[in-house]
Amino acid sequence: MLGSRTLHGRARWLLTLALTGVGAFAQGSNTAEAKNVPPKPTWTATIGSPTHSAGFWEAASTARFEAFNGARITLHPFAGQPARVRLMNERQRMMIDGKMRVLAMLYVDQGRVEVNTVATDAHVLLFSSHRGIAVSYGGRMEALVEGEYASFANRSGNVLTSTGRRYSPLATNRIKSFNSAIPEGSESSLLAPPKTVSAERQLYAVTSAPVQLAGLSWSPAEKAKGFEVRLTGSDVRYTV
């Protein structure tokens, strides 16, 4: 009887050893397969027809890119010049609000860039050609680089600005501007939008031909030097 129990115990031990070996092999195989999966691109073009040359993306009309972490940037030409940015493949790790975050990075050489970081893990680190640096997360930021000036505006959420030393928070509806004369930057309030905007109801079929808008008007905005009109649907990913 003792010999039978010993034999049974040995068989069970061998079976356990065999199962353990199979489990270890399967785990190693899955790990190897995971390593072979290519990483998600840092930036992916989603809307528009931007061109790529000498490391820069240029957009003569509206174009959009989405980052690996859910952030979206929209490029707009400004003052008759295309937007030009360098989208970096590298990702920056940064401690924000007590947590280590992974940020998508870009460099703005000229033009206007909208940054959307509403998604939970969306964090963007933006450099400009005039020393100014900005971090956006949990909201919307706009960057404008023209001539000798670089400006960052906080539309909503969190924006941090810096010149390479320390980061300072930028409140909602505030703008931080940098140039060679003011290397540390100057801060001011965003202009208030027109109080009223009106237009005639019009229906257009889907067409590539240009159309005209009639009866479009708005109240003047104090200190505004110009206006940009954009038509968007309920899904703001698309601009008409």
PDB file of C-alpha atoms in Angstrom:
ATOM      1  CA  MET A   1       0.000   0.000   0.000  1.00  0.00           C
ATOM      2  CA  LEU A   2       2.863   2.380   0.880  1.00  0.00           C
ATOM      3  CA  GLY A   3       4.543   1.680  -2.457  1.00  0.00           C
ATOM      4  CA  SER A   4       1.312   2.444  -4.320  1.00  0.00           C
ATOM      5  CA  ARG A   5       0.927   5.809  -2.560  1.00  0.00           C
ATOM      6  CA  THR A   6       4.534   6.679  -3.266  1.00  0.00           C
ATOM      7  CA  LEU A   7       4.126   5.812  -6.939  1.00  0.00           C
ATOM      8  CA  HIS A   8       0.898   7.847  -7.148  1.00  0.00           C
ATOM      9  CA  GLY A   9       2.585  10.805  -5.477  1.00  0.00           C
ATOM     10  CA  ARG A  10       5.515  10.623  -7.914  1.00  0.00           C
ATOM     11  CA  ALA A  11       3.155  10.479 -10.913  1.00  0.00           C
ATOM     12  CA  ARG A  12       1.289  13.539  -9.671  1.00  0.00           C
ATOM     13  CA  TRP A  13       4.603  15.358  -9.106  1.00  0.00           C
ATOM     14  CA  LEU A  14       5.761  14.520 -12.625  1.00  0.00           C
ATOM     15  CA  LEU A  15       2.439  15.709 -14.065  1.00  0.00           C
ATOM     16  CA  THR A  16       2.731  18.985 -12.159  1.00  0.00           C
ATOM     17  CA  LEU A  17       6.280  19.458 -13.412  1.00  0.00           C
ATOM     18  CA  ALA A  18       5.197  18.783 -16.988  1.00  0.00           C
ATOM     19  CA  LEU A  19       2.344  21.308 -16.775  1.00  0.00           C
ATOM     20  CA  THR A  20       4.654  23.881 -15.260  1.00  0.00           C
ATOM     21  CA  GLY A  21       7.076  23.407 -18.130  1.00  0.00           C
ATOM     22  CA  VAL A  22       4.322  23.809 -20.719  1.00  0.00           C
ATOM     23  CA  GLY A  23       3.084  26.970 -19.005  1.00  0.00           C
ATOM     24  CA  ALA A  24       6.571  28.479 -18.974  1.00  0.00           C
ATOM     25  CA  PHE A  25       7.018  27.654 -22.668  1.00  0.00           C
ATOM     26  CA  ALA A  26       3.676  29.232 -23.590  1.00  0.00           C
ATOM     27  CA  GLN A  27       4.498  32.377 -21.632  1.00  0.00           C
ATOM     28  CA  GLY A  28       7.851  32.693 -23.354  1.00  0.00           C
ATOM     29  CA  SER A  29       6.229  32.214 -26.754  1.00  0.00           C
ATOM     30  CA  ASN A  30       3.648  34.951 -26.082  1.00  0.00           C
ATOM     31  CA  THR A  31       6.378  37.326 -24.941  1.00  0.00           C
ATOM     32  CA  ALA A  32       8.329  36.713 -28.131  1.00  0.00           C
ATOM     33  CA  GLU A  33       5.236  37.352 -30.244  1.00  0.00           C
ATOM     34  CA  ALA A  34       4.536  40.598 -28.357  1.00  0.00           C
ATOM     35  CA  LYS A  35       8.068  41.829 -29.041  1.00  0.00           C
ATOM     36  CA  ASN A  36       7.541  41.305 -32.767  1.00  0.00           C
ATOM     37  CA  VAL A  37       4.485  43.611 -32.870  1.00  0.00           C
ATOM     38  CA  PRO A  38       5.598  46.951 -34.362  1.00  0.00           C
ATOM     39  CA  PRO A  39       5.041  49.963 -32.066  1.00  0.00           C
ATOM     40  CA  LYS A  40       2.259  52.419 -32.865  1.00  0.00           C
ATOM     41  CA  PRO A  41       3.539  55.415 -34.885  1.00  0.00           C
ATOM     42  CA  THR A  42       4.034  58.537 -32.799  1.00  0.00           C
ATOM     43  CA  TRP A  43       2.084  60.640 -35.338  1.00  0.00           C
ATOM     44  CA  THR A  44      -0.433  59.644 -38.023  1.00  0.00           C
ATOM     45  CA  ALA A  45      -1.955  61.934 -40.670  1.00  0.00           C
ATOM     46  CA  THR A  46      -5.762  61.725 -40.545  1.00  0.00           C
ATOM     47  CA  ILE A  47      -7.200  64.701 -42.470  1.00  0.00           C
ATOM     48  CA  GLY A  48      -5.949  66.866 -45.326  1.00  0.00           C
ATOM     49  CA  SER A  49      -3.037  66.593 -47.741  1.00  0.00           C
ATOM     50  CA  PRO A  50       0.100  67.878 -46.013  1.00  0.00           C
ATOM     51  CA  THR A  51       3.437  67.520 -47.804  1.00  0.00           C
ATOM     52  CA  HIS A  52       6.684  66.273 -46.270  1.00  0.00           C
ATOM     53  CA  SER A  53      10.054  67.754 -47.194  1.00  0.00           C
ATOM     54  CA  ALA A  54      13.417  68.079 -45.421  1.00  0.00           C
ATOM     55  CA  GLY A  55      11.965  66.762 -42.174  1.00  0.00           C
ATOM     56  CA  PHE A  56       9.053  69.208 -42.069  1.00  0.00           C
ATOM     57  CA  TRP A  57       5.342  68.803 -42.729  1.00  0.00           C
ATOM     58  CA  GLU A  58       3.750  71.702 -44.621  1.00  0.00           C
ATOM     59  CA  ALA A  59       0.020  72.388 -44.894  1.00  0.00           C
ATOM     60  CA  ALA A  60      -1.267  74.982 -47.357  1.00  0.00           C
ATOM     61  CA  SER A  61      -4.784  74.080 -46.191  1.00  0.00           C
ATOM     62  CA  THR A  62      -6.177  72.525 -43.024  1.00  0.00           C
ATOM     63  CA  ALA A  63      -4.501  69.224 -42.097  1.00  0.00           C
ATOM     64  CA  ARG A  64      -4.686  67.031 -39.005  1.00  0.00           C
ATOM     65  CA  PHE A  65      -2.450  64.519 -37.247  1.00  0.00           C
ATOM     66  CA  GLU A  66      -3.209  62.209 -34.334  1.00  0.00           C
ATOM     67  CA  ALA A  67      -0.620  61.126 -31.779  1.00  0.00           C
ATOM     68  CA  PHE A  68      -0.154  57.698 -30.199  1.00  0.00           C
ATOM     69  CA  ASN A  69      -1.634  58.965 -26.913  1.00  0.00           C
ATOM     70  CA  GLY A  70      -4.875  60.332 -28.387  1.00  0.00           C
ATOM     71  CA  ALA A  71      -3.778  63.950 -28.822  1.00  0.00           C
ATOM     72  CA  ARG A  72      -4.759  65.699 -32.073  1.00  0.00           C
ATOM     73  CA  ILE A  73      -3.139  68.671 -33.775  1.00  0.00           C
ATOM     74  CA  THR A  74      -4.694  70.675 -36.610  1.00  0.00           C
ATOM     75  CA  LEU A  75      -2.472  72.743 -38.891  1.00  0.00           C
ATOM     76  CA  HIS A  76      -3.736  75.987 -40.442  1.00  0.00           C
ATOM     77  CA  PRO A  77      -1.943  78.340 -42.850  1.00  0.00           C
ATOM     78  CA  PHE A  78      -1.643  81.905 -41.598  1.00  0.00           C
ATOM     79  CA  ALA A  79      -1.158  85.263 -43.343  1.00  0.00           C
ATOM     80  CA  GLY A  80      -0.916  83.552 -46.710  1.00  0.00           C
ATOM     81  CA  GLN A  81       1.858  81.182 -45.589  1.00  0.00           C
ATOM     82  CA  PRO A  82       1.517  77.409 -45.062  1.00  0.00           C
ATOM     83  CA  ALA A  83       1.822  75.941 -41.606  1.00  0.00           C
ATOM     84  CA  ARG A  84       5.145  74.160 -41.155  1.00  0.00           C
ATOM     85  CA  VAL A  85       5.932  71.758 -38.307  1.00  0.00           C
ATOM     86  CA  ARG A  86       8.379  69.007 -37.446  1.00  0.00           C
ATOM     87  CA  LEU A  87       6.678  65.991 -35.858  1.00  0.00           C
ATOM     88  CA  MET A  88       9.156  64.126 -33.677  1.00  0.00           C
ATOM     89  CA  ASN A  89       9.252  60.355 -33.444  1.00  0.00           C
ATOM     90  CA  GLU A  90      10.792  60.571 -29.974  1.00  0.00           C
ATOM     91  CA  ARG A  91       8.510  60.617 -26.936  1.00  0.00           C
ATOM     92  CA  GLN A  92       9.196  62.622 -23.793  1.00  0.00           C
ATOM     93  CA  ARG A  93       8.562  61.301 -20.297  1.00  0.00           C
ATOM     94  CA  MET A  94       7.603  63.997 -17.793  1.00  0.00           C
ATOM     95  CA  MET A  95       6.249  64.063 -14.254  1.00  0.00           C
ATOM     96  CA  ILE A  96       2.922  65.956 -14.353  1.00  0.00           C
ATOM     97  CA  ASP A  97       0.554  66.259 -11.389  1.00  0.00           C
ATOM     98  CA  GLY A  98       2.459  63.564  -9.544  1.00  0.00           C
ATOM     99  CA  LYS A  99       2.285  60.995 -12.361  1.00  0.00           C
ATOM    100  CA  MET A 100       4.798  60.045 -15.031  1.00  0.00           C
ATOM    101  CA  ARG A 101       3.318  60.901 -18.441  1.00  0.00           C
ATOM    102  CA  VAL A 102       4.474  60.186 -21.991  1.00  0.00           C
ATOM    103  CA  LEU A 103       4.238  63.236 -24.246  1.00  0.00           C
ATOM    104  CA  ALA A 104       4.098  63.528 -28.031  1.00  0.00           C
ATOM    105  CA  MET A 105       6.445  66.258 -29.302  1.00  0.00           C
ATOM    106  CA  LEU A 106       6.425  68.707 -32.194  1.00  0.00           C
ATOM    107  CA  TYR A 107       8.270  71.813 -33.318  1.00  0.00           C
ATOM    108  CA  VAL A 108       6.309  74.670 -34.922  1.00  0.00           C
ATOM    109  CA  ASP A 109       8.293  76.707 -37.428  1.00  0.00           C
ATOM    110  CA  GLN A 110       5.416  78.829 -38.754  1.00  0.00           C
ATOM    111  CA  GLY A 111       1.630  78.941 -38.965  1.00  0.00           C
ATOM    112  CA  ARG A 112      -1.199  78.229 -36.557  1.00  0.00           C
ATOM    113  CA  VAL A 113      -1.634  74.909 -34.781  1.00  0.00           C
ATOM    114  CA  GLU A 114      -4.617  73.789 -32.718  1.00  0.00           C
ATOM    115  CA  VAL A 115      -3.756  71.225 -30.043  1.00  0.00           C
ATOM    116  CA  ASN A 116      -6.533  68.995 -28.690  1.00  0.00           C
ATOM    117  CA  THR A 117      -5.605  67.027 -25.569  1.00  0.00           C
ATOM    118  CA  VAL A 118      -9.086  66.244 -24.244  1.00  0.00           C
ATOM    119  CA  ALA A 119      -8.425  62.468 -24.214  1.00  0.00           C
ATOM    120  CA  THR A 120      -7.321  61.086 -20.837  1.00  0.00           C
ATOM    121  CA  ASP A 121      -3.729  60.200 -21.784  1.00  0.00           C
ATOM    122  CA  ALA A 122      -3.249  62.978 -24.348  1.00  0.00           C
ATOM    123  CA  HIS A 123      -0.201  65.105 -23.503  1.00  0.00           C
ATOM    124  CA  VAL A 124       1.749  67.270 -25.966  1.00  0.00           C
ATOM    125  CA  LEU A 125       5.085  69.070 -25.665  1.00  0.00           C
ATOM    126  CA  LEU A 126       5.399  71.862 -28.241  1.00  0.00           C
ATOM    127  CA  PHE A 127       8.528  73.818 -29.167  1.00  0.00           C
ATOM    128  CA  SER A 128       8.573  77.010 -31.233  1.00  0.00           C
ATOM    129  CA  SER A 129      11.201  78.787 -33.303  1.00  0.00           C
ATOM    130  CA  HIS A 130      11.349  81.629 -30.750  1.00  0.00           C
ATOM    131  CA  ARG A 131      12.385  79.896 -27.502  1.00  0.00           C
ATOM    132  CA  GLY A 132       8.837  79.409 -26.277  1.00  0.00           C
ATOM    133  CA  ILE A 133       7.878  75.931 -25.048  1.00  0.00           C
ATOM    134  CA  ALA A 134       4.408  74.753 -24.036  1.00  0.00           C
ATOM    135  CA  VAL A 135       2.793  71.634 -22.578  1.00  0.00           C
ATOM    136  CA  SER A 136      -0.915  70.951 -23.136  1.00  0.00           C
ATOM    137  CA  TYR A 137      -3.092  68.323 -21.451  1.00  0.00           C
ATOM    138  CA  GLY A 138      -6.742  67.900 -20.571  1.00  0.00           C
ATOM    139  CA  GLY A 139      -8.031  70.600 -22.909  1.00  0.00           C
ATOM    140  CA  ARG A 140      -7.318  72.769 -25.964  1.00  0.00           C
ATOM    141  CA  MET A 141      -4.412  75.043 -26.806  1.00  0.00           C
ATOM    142  CA  GLU A 142      -3.507  77.118 -29.857  1.00  0.00           C
ATOM    143  CA  ALA A 143      -0.008  78.012 -31.015  1.00  0.00           C
ATOM    144  CA  LEU A 144       0.821  80.730 -33.535  1.00  0.00           C
ATOM    145  CA  VAL A 145       4.268  81.375 -34.990  1.00  0.00           C
ATOM    146  CA  GLU A 146       4.600  84.328 -37.344  1.00  0.00           C
ATOM    147  CA  GLY A 147       7.662  86.402 -38.115  1.00  0.00           C
ATOM    148  CA  GLU A 148       9.439  87.238 -34.858  1.00  0.00           C
ATOM    149  CA  TYR A 149       6.603  86.119 -32.609  1.00  0.00           C
ATOM    150  CA  ALA A 150       5.471  82.843 -31.065  1.00  0.00           C
ATOM    151  CA  SER A 151       2.305  82.728 -28.967  1.00  0.00           C
ATOM    152  CA  PHE A 152       0.440  80.070 -26.978  1.00  0.00           C
ATOM    153  CA  ALA A 153      -3.212  80.451 -25.989  1.00  0.00           C
ATOM    154  CA  ASN A 154      -5.058  78.328 -23.434  1.00  0.00           C
ATOM    155  CA  ARG A 155      -8.604  77.726 -24.685  1.00  0.00           C
ATOM    156  CA  SER A 156      -9.420  75.184 -21.977  1.00  0.00           C
ATOM    157  CA  GLY A 157      -7.734  72.665 -19.718  1.00  0.00           C
ATOM    158  CA  ASN A 158      -4.095  72.841 -18.657  1.00  0.00           C
ATOM    159  CA  VAL A 159      -1.229  74.655 -20.366  1.00  0.00           C
ATOM    160  CA  LEU A 160       2.296  75.106 -19.024  1.00  0.00           C
ATOM    161  CA  THR A 161       4.772  77.481 -20.691  1.00  0.00           C
ATOM    162  CA  SER A 162       8.538  77.752 -20.394  1.00  0.00           C
ATOM    163  CA  THR A 163      11.697  79.138 -21.966  1.00  0.00           C
ATOM    164  CA  GLY A 164      13.677  76.050 -21.025  1.00  0.00           C
ATOM    165  CA  ARG A 165      14.128  76.738 -17.314  1.00  0.00           C
ATOM    166  CA  ARG A 166      10.942  76.160 -15.339  1.00  0.00           C
ATOM    167  CA  TYR A 167       7.303  75.696 -16.337  1.00  0.00           C
ATOM    168  CA  SER A 168       4.568  78.126 -15.329  1.00  0.00           C
ATOM    169  CA  PRO A 169       0.804  77.498 -15.622  1.00  0.00           C
ATOM    170  CA  LEU A 170      -1.134  79.566 -18.156  1.00  0.00           C
ATOM    171  CA  ALA A 171      -4.729  80.230 -17.117  1.00  0.00           C
ATOM    172  CA  THR A 172      -7.708  79.640 -19.412  1.00  0.00           C
ATOM    173  CA  ASN A 173      -8.344  82.476 -21.898  1.00  0.00           C
ATOM    174  CA  ARG A 174      -4.808  83.775 -21.420  1.00  0.00           C
ATOM    175  CA  ILE A 175      -2.071  84.024 -24.031  1.00  0.00           C
ATOM    176  CA  LYS A 176       1.734  83.928 -23.626  1.00  0.00           C
ATOM    177  CA  SER A 177       3.875  85.515 -26.348  1.00  0.00           C
ATOM    178  CA  PHE A 178       7.612  85.275 -26.974  1.00  0.00           C
ATOM    179  CA  ASN A 179      10.031  87.164 -29.234  1.00  0.00           C
ATOM    180  CA  SER A 180      13.661  88.239 -29.247  1.00  0.00           C
ATOM    181  CA  ALA A 181      12.817  91.505 -27.467  1.00  0.00           C
ATOM    182  CA  ILE A 182      10.932  89.717 -24.668  1.00  0.00           C
ATOM    183  CA  PRO A 183      12.736  86.365 -24.294  1.00  0.00           C
ATOM    184  CA  GLU A 184      10.927  85.512 -21.045  1.00  0.00           C
ATOM    185  CA  GLY A 185       7.547  86.151 -22.675  1.00  0.00           C
ATOM    186  CA  SER A 186       4.641  88.473 -21.934  1.00  0.00           C
ATOM    187  CA  GLU A 187       1.137  87.440 -20.872  1.00  0.00           C
ATOM    188  CA  SER A 188      -2.232  88.962 -21.791  1.00  0.00           C
ATOM    189  CA  SER A 189      -5.915  88.067 -22.153  1.00  0.00           C
ATOM    190  CA  LEU A 190      -7.471  86.592 -25.272  1.00  0.00           C
ATOM    191  CA  LEU A 191      -9.799  88.888 -27.180  1.00  0.00           C
ATOM    192  CA  ALA A 192     -13.479  88.258 -26.622  1.00  0.00           C
ATOM    193  CA  PRO A 193     -15.247  86.682 -29.632  1.00  0.00           C
ATOM    194  CA  PRO A 194     -18.063  88.511 -31.461  1.00  0.00           C
ATOM    195  CA  LYS A 195     -21.226  88.500 -29.367  1.00  0.00           C
ATOM    196  CA  THR A 196     -23.504  87.733 -32.318  1.00  0.00           C
ATOM    197  CA  VAL A 197     -22.963  85.794 -35.536  1.00  0.00           C
ATOM    198  CA  SER A 198     -25.697  85.338 -38.125  1.00  0.00           C
ATOM    199  CA  ALA A 199     -26.038  83.844 -41.600  1.00  0.00           C
ATOM    200  CA  GLU A 200     -28.746  82.882 -44.045  1.00  0.00           C
ATOM    201  CA  ARG A 201     -29.851  79.243 -44.132  1.00  0.00           C
ATOM    202  CA  GLN A 202     -28.407  77.575 -47.214  1.00  0.00           C
ATOM    203  CA  LEU A 203     -28.322  74.013 -48.502  1.00  0.00           C
ATOM    204  CA  TYR A 204     -25.434  72.630 -50.546  1.00  0.00           C
ATOM    205  CA  ALA A 205     -25.020  69.300 -52.257  1.00  0.00           C
ATOM    206  CA  VAL A 206     -21.752  67.423 -51.843  1.00  0.00           C
ATOM    207  CA  THR A 207     -19.494  68.946 -54.468  1.00  0.00           C
ATOM    208  CA  SER A 208     -15.888  69.882 -55.049  1.00  0.00           C
ATOM    209  CA  ALA A 209     -16.863  73.124 -56.756  1.00  0.00           C
ATOM    210  CA  PRO A 210     -16.458  76.355 -54.742  1.00  0.00           C
ATOM    211  CA  VAL A 211     -19.586  77.848 -53.189  1.00  0.00           C
ATOM    212  CA  GLN A 212     -20.435  81.261 -51.796  1.00  0.00           C
ATOM    213  CA  LEU A 213     -21.945  82.161 -48.447  1.00  0.00           C
ATOM    214  CA  ALA A 214     -24.489  84.971 -48.373  1.00  0.00           C
ATOM    215  CA  GLY A 215     -25.756  87.041 -45.491  1.00  0.00           C
ATOM    216  CA  LEU A 216     -22.913  86.163 -43.104  1.00  0.00           C
ATOM    217  CA  SER A 217     -22.294  88.849 -40.495  1.00  0.00           C
ATOM    218  CA  TRP A 218     -21.042  89.295 -36.933  1.00  0.00           C
ATOM    219  CA  SER A 219     -20.680  92.022 -34.354  1.00  0.00           C
ATOM    220  CA  PRO A 220     -17.252  93.686 -34.085  1.00  0.00           C
ATOM    221  CA  ALA A 221     -14.758  92.334 -31.560  1.00  0.00           C
ATOM    222  CA  GLU A 222     -12.760  94.917 -29.657  1.00  0.00           C
ATOM    223  CA  LYS A 223      -9.103  95.267 -30.788  1.00  0.00           C
ATOM    224  CA  ALA A 224      -9.445  92.491 -33.379  1.00  0.00           C
ATOM    225  CA  LYS A 225      -7.340  93.068 -36.509  1.00  0.00           C
ATOM    226  CA  GLY A 226      -8.992  90.361 -38.580  1.00  0.00           C
ATOM    227  CA  PHE A 227     -11.398  87.433 -38.521  1.00  0.00           C
ATOM    228  CA  GLU A 228     -11.349  83.824 -39.655  1.00  0.00           C
ATOM    229  CA  VAL A 229     -14.620  82.098 -40.534  1.00  0.00           C
ATOM    230  CA  ARG A 230     -14.878  78.302 -40.306  1.00  0.00           C
ATOM    231  CA  LEU A 231     -17.914  76.093 -40.716  1.00  0.00           C
ATOM    232  CA  THR A 232     -17.989  72.906 -38.672  1.00  0.00           C
ATOM    233  CA  GLY A 233     -20.540  70.181 -38.112  1.00  0.00           C
ATOM    234  CA  SER A 234     -21.545  68.676 -34.791  1.00  0.00           C
ATOM    235  CA  ASP A 235     -18.474  66.457 -35.094  1.00  0.00           C
ATOM    236  CA  VAL A 236     -15.680  69.021 -34.810  1.00  0.00           C
ATOM    237  CA  ARG A 237     -13.197  66.624 -36.389  1.00  0.00           C
ATOM    238  CA  TYR A 238     -14.387  67.862 -39.742  1.00  0.00           C
ATOM    239  CA  THR A 239     -14.268  71.377 -41.139  1.00  0.00           C
ATOM    240  CA  VAL A 240     -16.513  72.311 -44.049  1.00  0.00           C
TER     241      VAL A 240
END
